Structure formats: C-alpha cells, structure tokens
mmCIF file of C-alpha atoms and ligand atoms in Angstrom:
data_model
loop_
_atom_site.group_PDB
_atom_site.id
_atom_site.type_symbol
_atom_site.label_atom_id
_atom_site.label_comp_id
_atom_site.label_asym_id
_atom_site.label_seq_id
_atom_site.Cartn_x
_atom_site.Cartn_y
_atom_site.Cartn_z
ATOM 1 C CA MET F 1155 12.842 -18.421 12.247
ATOM 2 C CA THR F 1156 10.057 -16.744 9.821
ATOM 3 C CA ALA F 1157 11.572 -14.248 7.440
ATOM 4 C CA PRO F 1158 10.173 -10.599 8.297
ATOM 5 C CA MET F 1159 7.143 -9.734 5.764
ATOM 6 C CA VAL F 1160 8.929 -7.019 4.311
ATOM 7 C CA GLN F 1161 12.743 -6.229 4.027
ATOM 8 C CA CYS F 1162 13.996 -3.380 2.339
ATOM 9 C CA ARG F 1163 17.948 -2.873 2.030
ATOM 10 C CA ALA F 1164 19.670 0.178 0.831
ATOM 11 C CA LEU F 1165 16.966 0.993 -1.630
ATOM 12 C CA ARG F 1166 17.709 3.935 -3.973
ATOM 13 C CA LYS F 1167 15.575 5.473 -6.771
ATOM 14 C CA SER F 1168 16.271 8.317 -9.309
ATOM 15 C CA PHE F 1169 14.173 9.982 -11.749
ATOM 16 C CA GLY F 1170 16.908 11.542 -14.152
ATOM 17 C CA ARG F 1171 19.319 13.185 -11.957
ATOM 18 C CA ILE F 1172 17.042 13.693 -9.180
ATOM 19 C CA GLU F 1173 17.756 10.744 -6.152
ATOM 20 C CA VAL F 1174 14.174 10.308 -4.960
ATOM 21 C CA LEU F 1175 15.216 7.557 -2.318
ATOM 22 C CA ARG F 1176 18.415 7.927 -0.839
ATOM 23 C CA GLY F 1177 19.076 4.491 0.659
ATOM 24 C CA ILE F 1178 16.151 3.196 2.569
ATOM 25 C CA ASP F 1179 16.211 0.450 4.989
ATOM 26 C CA LEU F 1180 13.333 -0.875 6.679
ATOM 27 C CA THR F 1181 12.071 -4.291 8.295
ATOM 28 C CA ILE F 1182 8.412 -5.087 8.655
ATOM 29 C CA ALA F 1183 7.285 -8.012 10.605
ATOM 30 C CA ARG F 1184 4.333 -10.097 9.822
ATOM 31 C CA GLY F 1185 1.059 -8.519 10.670
ATOM 32 C CA GLN F 1186 2.579 -5.149 11.269
ATOM 33 C CA VAL F 1187 0.795 -1.666 10.493
ATOM 34 C CA VAL F 1188 3.561 0.421 9.345
ATOM 35 C CA CYS F 1189 2.415 4.442 8.732
ATOM 36 C CA VAL F 1190 4.621 6.492 6.355
ATOM 37 C CA VAL F 1191 4.445 10.278 6.951
ATOM 38 C CA GLY F 1192 6.134 13.190 5.378
ATOM 39 C CA PRO F 1193 5.934 16.137 3.590
ATOM 40 C CA SER F 1194 5.065 16.083 -0.148
ATOM 41 C CA GLY F 1195 7.749 14.872 -2.506
ATOM 42 C CA SER F 1196 9.816 13.232 0.061
ATOM 43 C CA GLY F 1197 9.452 9.844 -1.908
ATOM 44 C CA LYS F 1198 6.681 7.910 0.059
ATOM 45 C CA SER F 1199 4.886 7.032 -3.080
ATOM 46 C CA THR F 1200 7.866 6.042 -4.931
ATOM 47 C CA LEU F 1201 8.887 3.719 -1.865
ATOM 48 C CA LEU F 1202 5.761 2.164 -2.047
ATOM 49 C CA ARG F 1203 5.833 1.517 -6.136
ATOM 50 C CA CYS F 1204 9.353 0.318 -5.505
ATOM 51 C CA LEU F 1205 8.162 -2.519 -3.013
ATOM 52 C CA ASN F 1206 6.119 -4.035 -5.807
ATOM 53 C CA HIS F 1207 8.356 -3.140 -8.406
ATOM 54 C CA LEU F 1208 6.042 -0.594 -10.342
ATOM 55 C CA GLU F 1209 9.301 1.444 -9.988
ATOM 56 C CA GLU F 1210 12.394 -0.335 -10.793
ATOM 57 C CA PRO F 1211 15.071 0.899 -8.156
ATOM 58 C CA GLN F 1212 18.571 2.022 -9.348
ATOM 59 C CA SER F 1213 20.073 -0.274 -6.281
ATOM 60 C CA GLY F 1214 19.034 -2.190 -3.127
ATOM 61 C CA ARG F 1215 16.753 -4.821 -2.700
ATOM 62 C CA VAL F 1216 13.324 -5.788 -1.713
ATOM 63 C CA TYR F 1217 12.157 -9.017 -0.114
ATOM 64 C CA VAL F 1218 8.507 -9.818 0.467
ATOM 65 C CA ASP F 1219 8.047 -12.726 2.588
ATOM 66 C CA GLY F 1220 11.522 -13.637 2.081
ATOM 67 C CA GLU F 1221 11.287 -13.630 -1.787
ATOM 68 C CA LEU F 1222 13.288 -11.091 -3.572
ATOM 69 C CA ILE F 1223 10.939 -8.827 -5.745
ATOM 70 C CA GLY F 1224 11.616 -8.029 -9.379
ATOM 71 C CA TYR F 1225 14.738 -10.092 -9.805
ATOM 72 C CA GLU F 1226 16.310 -13.504 -9.749
ATOM 73 C CA GLU F 1227 19.814 -14.020 -8.285
ATOM 74 C CA ARG F 1228 22.047 -16.390 -10.125
ATOM 75 C CA GLY F 1229 25.702 -16.659 -9.474
ATOM 76 C CA GLY F 1230 25.776 -13.537 -7.637
ATOM 77 C CA THR F 1231 24.057 -11.412 -10.343
ATOM 78 C CA LEU F 1232 20.666 -10.085 -10.559
ATOM 79 C CA ARG F 1233 18.720 -10.717 -13.440
ATOM 80 C CA PRO F 1234 15.246 -9.188 -14.011
ATOM 81 C CA LEU F 1235 12.371 -11.523 -13.563
ATOM 82 C CA SER F 1236 10.004 -12.742 -16.372
ATOM 83 C CA ASP F 1237 6.794 -10.706 -16.910
ATOM 84 C CA ALA F 1238 4.964 -13.835 -15.630
ATOM 85 C CA ARG F 1239 6.759 -14.330 -12.177
ATOM 86 C CA LEU F 1240 6.582 -10.356 -11.917
ATOM 87 C CA ARG F 1241 2.854 -10.291 -12.306
ATOM 88 C CA ARG F 1242 2.789 -13.310 -9.874
ATOM 89 C CA GLN F 1243 4.579 -11.331 -7.174
ATOM 90 C CA ARG F 1244 2.568 -8.300 -7.815
ATOM 91 C CA GLU F 1245 -0.581 -10.342 -7.287
ATOM 92 C CA SER F 1246 0.440 -11.180 -3.445
ATOM 93 C CA ILE F 1247 0.924 -7.330 -2.672
ATOM 94 C CA GLY F 1248 -2.352 -5.539 -2.831
ATOM 95 C CA MET F 1249 -2.437 -1.572 -3.451
ATOM 96 C CA VAL F 1250 -5.025 1.101 -2.864
ATOM 97 C CA PHE F 1251 -4.424 4.245 -4.181
ATOM 98 C CA GLN F 1252 -5.627 8.107 -3.628
ATOM 99 C CA ARG F 1253 -8.089 7.453 -6.605
ATOM 100 C CA PHE F 1254 -10.127 4.459 -6.532
ATOM 101 C CA HIS F 1255 -9.390 3.250 -10.233
ATOM 102 C CA LEU F 1256 -12.527 1.140 -10.351
ATOM 103 C CA PHE F 1257 -14.056 0.141 -13.944
ATOM 104 C CA PRO F 1258 -16.870 2.784 -14.259
ATOM 105 C CA HIS F 1259 -18.832 0.267 -16.217
ATOM 106 C CA ARG F 1260 -19.034 -2.375 -13.736
ATOM 107 C CA THR F 1261 -21.008 -2.823 -10.926
ATOM 108 C CA ALA F 1262 -19.371 -2.783 -7.363
ATOM 109 C CA LEU F 1263 -19.763 -6.899 -7.210
ATOM 110 C CA GLU F 1264 -18.090 -7.173 -10.897
ATOM 111 C CA ASN F 1265 -15.351 -5.024 -9.841
ATOM 112 C CA VAL F 1266 -14.228 -7.055 -7.125
ATOM 113 C CA MET F 1267 -15.098 -10.228 -9.293
ATOM 114 C CA GLU F 1268 -12.957 -9.349 -12.049
ATOM 115 C CA GLY F 1269 -9.438 -10.439 -10.386
ATOM 116 C CA LEU F 1270 -11.477 -13.556 -9.274
ATOM 117 C CA VAL F 1271 -12.137 -14.384 -12.796
ATOM 118 C CA ALA F 1272 -9.300 -13.000 -14.995
ATOM 119 C CA VAL F 1273 -6.399 -13.426 -12.794
ATOM 120 C CA LYS F 1274 -7.381 -16.316 -10.280
ATOM 121 C CA GLY F 1275 -9.476 -18.253 -12.937
ATOM 122 C CA ILE F 1276 -12.197 -18.919 -10.534
ATOM 123 C CA GLY F 1277 -15.694 -19.636 -12.280
ATOM 124 C CA ALA F 1278 -18.261 -16.730 -12.413
ATOM 125 C CA ALA F 1279 -20.588 -18.441 -9.628
ATOM 126 C CA ASP F 1280 -17.804 -18.730 -7.163
ATOM 127 C CA ALA F 1281 -16.426 -15.438 -7.958
ATOM 128 C CA ARG F 1282 -19.658 -13.930 -7.324
ATOM 129 C CA ARG F 1283 -20.032 -15.551 -4.189
ATOM 130 C CA ARG F 1284 -16.731 -14.740 -2.993
ATOM 131 C CA ALA F 1285 -17.169 -11.091 -4.061
ATOM 132 C CA ALA F 1286 -20.178 -10.822 -2.296
ATOM 133 C CA GLU F 1287 -18.572 -11.824 0.911
ATOM 134 C CA LEU F 1288 -15.659 -9.307 0.520
ATOM 135 C CA LEU F 1289 -18.581 -6.352 -0.279
ATOM 136 C CA ASP F 1290 -20.090 -7.500 2.996
ATOM 137 C CA ARG F 1291 -16.842 -7.250 4.686
ATOM 138 C CA VAL F 1292 -16.235 -3.684 3.907
ATOM 139 C CA GLY F 1293 -20.064 -2.817 4.604
ATOM 140 C CA LEU F 1294 -21.331 -2.801 1.105
ATOM 141 C CA ALA F 1295 -23.326 -5.899 0.839
ATOM 142 C CA ASP F 1296 -26.537 -3.465 -0.245
ATOM 143 C CA ARG F 1297 -24.463 -1.617 -2.860
ATOM 144 C CA ALA F 1298 -23.217 -4.448 -4.764
ATOM 145 C CA GLN F 1299 -25.407 -3.732 -8.143
ATOM 146 C CA HIS F 1300 -24.337 -0.112 -7.946
ATOM 147 C CA TYR F 1301 -22.016 1.471 -10.466
ATOM 148 C CA PRO F 1302 -19.113 3.597 -9.056
ATOM 149 C CA ALA F 1303 -20.684 6.606 -10.124
ATOM 150 C CA GLN F 1304 -23.481 6.019 -7.930
ATOM 151 C CA LEU F 1305 -21.116 5.374 -4.898
ATOM 152 C CA SER F 1306 -19.708 8.028 -2.525
ATOM 153 C CA GLY F 1307 -16.232 8.441 -2.758
ATOM 154 C CA GLY F 1308 -15.814 6.531 0.638
ATOM 155 C CA GLN F 1309 -17.666 3.530 -0.565
ATOM 156 C CA GLN F 1310 -15.630 3.320 -4.080
ATOM 157 C CA GLN F 1311 -12.400 3.132 -1.890
ATOM 158 C CA ARG F 1312 -14.108 0.462 0.139
ATOM 159 C CA VAL F 1313 -14.899 -1.288 -3.055
ATOM 160 C CA ALA F 1314 -11.371 -0.880 -4.167
ATOM 161 C CA ILE F 1315 -10.108 -2.344 -0.812
ATOM 162 C CA ALA F 1316 -12.567 -5.330 -1.408
ATOM 163 C CA ARG F 1317 -11.094 -5.574 -4.872
ATOM 164 C CA SER F 1318 -7.637 -5.692 -3.702
ATOM 165 C CA LEU F 1319 -8.297 -8.101 -0.833
ATOM 166 C CA ALA F 1320 -9.973 -10.568 -3.387
ATOM 167 C CA MET F 1321 -6.414 -11.391 -4.611
ATOM 168 C CA GLU F 1322 -5.471 -12.776 -0.990
ATOM 169 C CA PRO F 1323 -2.710 -10.444 -0.569
ATOM 170 C CA LYS F 1324 0.158 -10.977 1.643
ATOM 171 C CA LEU F 1325 0.925 -7.557 2.246
ATOM 172 C CA MET F 1326 -1.384 -4.374 1.420
ATOM 173 C CA LEU F 1327 0.123 -1.103 0.479
ATOM 174 C CA PHE F 1328 -1.891 2.015 0.902
ATOM 175 C CA ASP F 1329 -1.148 5.380 -0.578
ATOM 176 C CA GLU F 1330 -3.033 8.287 1.048
ATOM 177 C CA PRO F 1331 -6.098 6.168 0.776
ATOM 178 C CA THR F 1332 -8.233 8.897 2.172
ATOM 179 C CA SER F 1333 -6.861 12.011 0.619
ATOM 180 C CA ALA F 1334 -9.445 12.257 -1.829
ATOM 181 C CA LEU F 1335 -12.339 11.963 0.289
ATOM 182 C CA ASP F 1336 -14.554 14.684 1.864
ATOM 183 C CA PRO F 1337 -13.786 14.824 5.394
ATOM 184 C CA GLU F 1338 -16.799 13.110 6.571
ATOM 185 C CA LEU F 1339 -16.241 9.968 4.387
ATOM 186 C CA VAL F 1340 -12.658 9.410 5.788
ATOM 187 C CA GLY F 1341 -13.826 7.421 8.847
ATOM 188 C CA GLU F 1342 -15.615 4.803 7.095
ATOM 189 C CA VAL F 1343 -12.614 3.954 5.095
ATOM 190 C CA LEU F 1344 -10.135 4.038 8.188
ATOM 191 C CA ALA F 1345 -12.545 1.818 9.952
ATOM 192 C CA VAL F 1346 -12.414 -0.937 7.397
ATOM 193 C CA MET F 1347 -8.583 -0.513 7.213
ATOM 194 C CA LYS F 1348 -8.702 -1.149 11.123
ATOM 195 C CA ASP F 1349 -10.612 -4.226 10.885
ATOM 196 C CA LEU F 1350 -8.341 -5.351 8.180
ATOM 197 C CA ALA F 1351 -5.215 -4.539 10.784
ATOM 198 C CA ALA F 1352 -7.362 -6.497 13.221
ATOM 199 C CA THR F 1353 -7.149 -9.503 11.102
ATOM 200 C CA GLY F 1354 -3.331 -9.826 11.043
ATOM 201 C CA MET F 1355 -2.970 -8.412 7.560
ATOM 202 C CA THR F 1356 0.682 -6.740 7.305
ATOM 203 C CA MET F 1357 -0.083 -2.958 5.891
ATOM 204 C CA ILE F 1358 1.972 -0.211 4.751
ATOM 205 C CA VAL F 1359 -0.120 3.102 5.008
ATOM 206 C CA VAL F 1360 0.920 6.317 3.588
ATOM 207 C CA THR F 1361 -1.114 8.825 5.395
ATOM 208 C CA HIS F 1362 -1.744 12.341 7.142
ATOM 209 C CA GLU F 1363 -4.143 10.519 9.490
ATOM 210 C CA MET F 1364 -2.142 10.862 12.515
ATOM 211 C CA GLY F 1365 -5.124 9.441 14.577
ATOM 212 C CA PHE F 1366 -5.179 6.614 12.629
ATOM 213 C CA ALA F 1367 -1.143 6.129 12.935
ATOM 214 C CA ARG F 1368 -1.513 6.617 16.488
ATOM 215 C CA GLU F 1369 -4.414 4.163 17.226
ATOM 216 C CA VAL F 1370 -3.792 1.429 14.723
ATOM 217 C CA GLY F 1371 -0.043 1.886 13.547
ATOM 218 C CA ASP F 1372 2.412 -0.456 15.368
ATOM 219 C CA HIS F 1373 5.168 1.452 13.746
ATOM 220 C CA LEU F 1374 5.674 4.874 12.366
ATOM 221 C CA VAL F 1375 7.956 5.817 9.625
ATOM 222 C CA PHE F 1376 9.078 9.670 8.987
ATOM 223 C CA MET F 1377 10.679 10.255 5.520
ATOM 224 C CA ASP F 1378 12.177 13.659 4.108
ATOM 225 C CA GLU F 1379 13.912 14.092 1.148
ATOM 226 C CA GLY F 1380 14.249 10.390 0.127
ATOM 227 C CA LEU F 1381 15.517 9.259 3.549
ATOM 228 C CA ILE F 1382 14.242 7.776 6.665
ATOM 229 C CA ILE F 1383 14.623 10.431 9.319
ATOM 230 C CA GLU F 1384 13.042 9.121 12.193
ATOM 231 C CA GLN F 1385 10.848 5.917 13.096
ATOM 232 C CA GLY F 1386 9.447 4.321 15.832
ATOM 233 C CA PRO F 1387 6.312 3.486 17.837
ATOM 234 C CA PRO F 1388 3.832 5.979 16.615
ATOM 235 C CA ARG F 1389 3.193 7.550 20.135
ATOM 236 C CA GLU F 1390 6.644 8.099 20.661
ATOM 237 C CA VAL F 1391 7.382 9.487 17.399
ATOM 238 C CA LEU F 1392 4.299 11.709 17.612
ATOM 239 C CA GLY F 1393 4.853 12.617 20.984
ATOM 240 C CA ALA F 1394 8.047 13.477 21.092
ATOM 241 C CA PRO F 1395 9.712 13.720 17.879
ATOM 242 C CA ARG F 1396 13.521 13.848 17.968
ATOM 243 C CA HIS F 1397 14.452 15.602 14.712
ATOM 244 C CA ASP F 1398 13.714 19.199 13.962
ATOM 245 C CA ARG F 1399 12.529 18.003 10.497
ATOM 246 C CA THR F 1400 9.763 15.899 12.288
ATOM 247 C CA ARG F 1401 8.564 18.456 14.669
ATOM 248 C CA ALA F 1402 8.507 21.011 11.912
ATOM 249 C CA PHE F 1403 6.141 18.630 9.669
ATOM 250 C CA LEU F 1404 3.953 17.433 12.568
ATOM 251 C CA SER F 1405 3.405 20.924 13.852
ATOM 252 C CA LYS F 1406 1.656 21.388 10.420
ATOM 253 C CA VAL F 1407 -0.571 18.290 10.093
ATOM 254 C CA LEU F 1408 -1.350 17.684 13.900
HETATM 255 P P1 ADP E 2672 5.555 11.507 -2.069
HETATM 256 O O1 ADP E 2672 4.799 10.539 -2.311
HETATM 257 O O2 ADP E 2672 6.182 11.668 -0.847
HETATM 258 O O3 ADP E 2672 4.588 13.220 -2.125
HETATM 259 P P2 ADP E 2672 7.060 10.801 -4.337
HETATM 260 O O4 ADP E 2672 7.489 9.715 -4.207
HETATM 261 O O5 ADP E 2672 5.728 11.008 -5.279
HETATM 262 O O6 ADP E 2672 6.858 11.629 -3.354
HETATM 263 O O7 ADP E 2672 7.981 11.938 -5.175
HETATM 264 C C1 ADP E 2672 9.041 12.066 -4.817
HETATM 265 C C2 ADP E 2672 9.884 12.912 -6.078
HETATM 266 O O8 ADP E 2672 10.052 12.267 -6.959
HETATM 267 C C3 ADP E 2672 9.262 14.321 -6.235
HETATM 268 O O9 ADP E 2672 10.055 15.322 -6.298
HETATM 269 C C4 ADP E 2672 8.535 13.960 -7.506
HETATM 270 O O10 ADP E 2672 8.405 14.925 -8.191
HETATM 271 C C5 ADP E 2672 9.524 12.786 -8.272
HETATM 272 N N1 ADP E 2672 8.914 11.818 -9.218
HETATM 273 C C6 ADP E 2672 7.923 10.866 -8.726
HETATM 274 N N2 ADP E 2672 7.626 10.139 -9.664
HETATM 275 C C7 ADP E 2672 8.304 10.634 -10.808
HETATM 276 C C8 ADP E 2672 8.516 10.296 -12.283
HETATM 277 N N3 ADP E 2672 7.776 9.276 -12.536
HETATM 278 N N4 ADP E 2672 9.340 11.076 -12.957
HETATM 279 C C9 ADP E 2672 10.061 11.912 -12.605
HETATM 280 N N5 ADP E 2672 9.990 12.266 -11.064
HETATM 281 C C10 ADP E 2672 9.109 12.021 -10.285
HETATM 282 MG MG1 MG E 2673 2.744 10.417 -2.746
#
C-alpha cells in the first residue's frame, strides 16, 4: 500500500498567544485536488505554509509522500532537519501565491529557467528547451521573451505556475492564485490548473472560486478559526452544508 500524498496530524500553530491552527488532521490521496475555503483569518495560508515548513508548527506532524517534513525522528525525538535537507523537501512541493513573485528583470522564459539552472543544475540549453515546453503547456509559448511588466496578471500567474512545475513537484499548493486578478483573467489561470489536475498532480487549492471547487475539486475542506469544521465531496458540502458556520460563509461567497 502506498502512503497518502499528504498526511497532517494534530497540527497546531500559534503566533504569540494566538493559536491560528488548533489541531488540523487531513489526509490527501495521490492525485487528489483538495480545495480549502473559509473566512479570512481562519488559518488557510498558515496551513499551506506549515505543509512545506515555511512556518514551524508548535506541534503535530506533516508527512508528504510518506516523508516527515521539517524534522528527522531519532530514538523517538524530533530534530530539525538540516537546511540542505529541508531545501530538498521544499523543492518537491510547489507553491503558487496570490502575488506572482516573478523576477522583474527576467523574461518569462528566464523566470521558468531559473530553478532548472540554479537548483536542478541543468545546462542552459536543456533548461531553455524545458522552460519553453512548460510555457507552451500554460499557453504562453508566444510570450517567452516578454518581461513580467509586459504580461497581464493572468499571464504572469501562468508563468509562476510553469516556474513551479519546472521543479517537478509531487505536490502543488495554491494560495488564492486568482484573488489578485481582474475578473476576466481568472478563467485562464483556472483552466491551466484544471489541465494540471487532469495530469494527476496532487493539489491543495485555497480559493474562493466555488465553481472550480465544484468542477475540479475531489474534496472540499471548510476551515474556520483554525479548525476544519466540515469536509467532504465539494458538491455535498456546497449543496448541503451541515454546519451553521459553513452555511453562513457560503451564503456570502456563492
Ligand atoms: P487566512 O489565509 O485563512 O486568511 P492566515 O493563515 O493568513 O489566514 O492567518 C490566520 C491568522 O494568523 C490571522 O489572524 C493572521 O493575522 C495571523 N497570522 C498569520 N501570519 C502571521 C504572522 N506571521 N505573525 C502573526 N500573526 C500571523
Ligand atoms: Mg490567506
């Protein structure tokens, strides 16, 4: 039996005295698309950031593809991983943010090439070829030589997705990838994400796009105040929410 792609157990995270994640348990099978929804401040971004150890949890464990994230276990005690090993773990987990964080002085192609050359150590010619393929995959073959400022927000976000995919991640995390976009640009980014889902990529998507959650999501998680309040097949949770807080939230976004 193969391990789930993600296993999150009793995860807790505080900032100062405020407990932002209050015991999160979540299991995600390979190839699943999990959409995470919930009010602002409910801990969605913090959860994603704990999954790749950008935030250090107070307690609890995260396993990705069976591997404990951020720590090694020796004789029953956990020790922080070395920077080099943590970096290697992070390389296998792609992350796409609301803001695109592209290098402004590099073309689309160079942005996608960057990790291939700097992290994967691939030669420039091969990296260029691979980056061009990835830009093609997100529908931007004709924008390879454009700089971020010459691209729309939707195009920039697609470059960011291609750049993430260049690292060949086993898991992709999306934190409100379309929230900063003009409404008419949302669809092109969601379409790329839908294509990616169809390739079997395991994805966790924090989003307010309930249409995407319903159509592409295999599972929907509703968070409030640092807890998973409700989860299940998107159609069930969206169609017949069981909890008052889920209903109240959905009545605002649907
Ligand atoms: P969401 O993504 O659901 O809007 P977040 O995970 O960003 O929620 O934030 C959850 C809570 O944690 C919020 O109250 C936020 O202010 C707080 N928080 C997030 N990051 C930090 C931080 N680095 N330092 C202090 N408080 C933080
Ligand atoms: Mg957030």
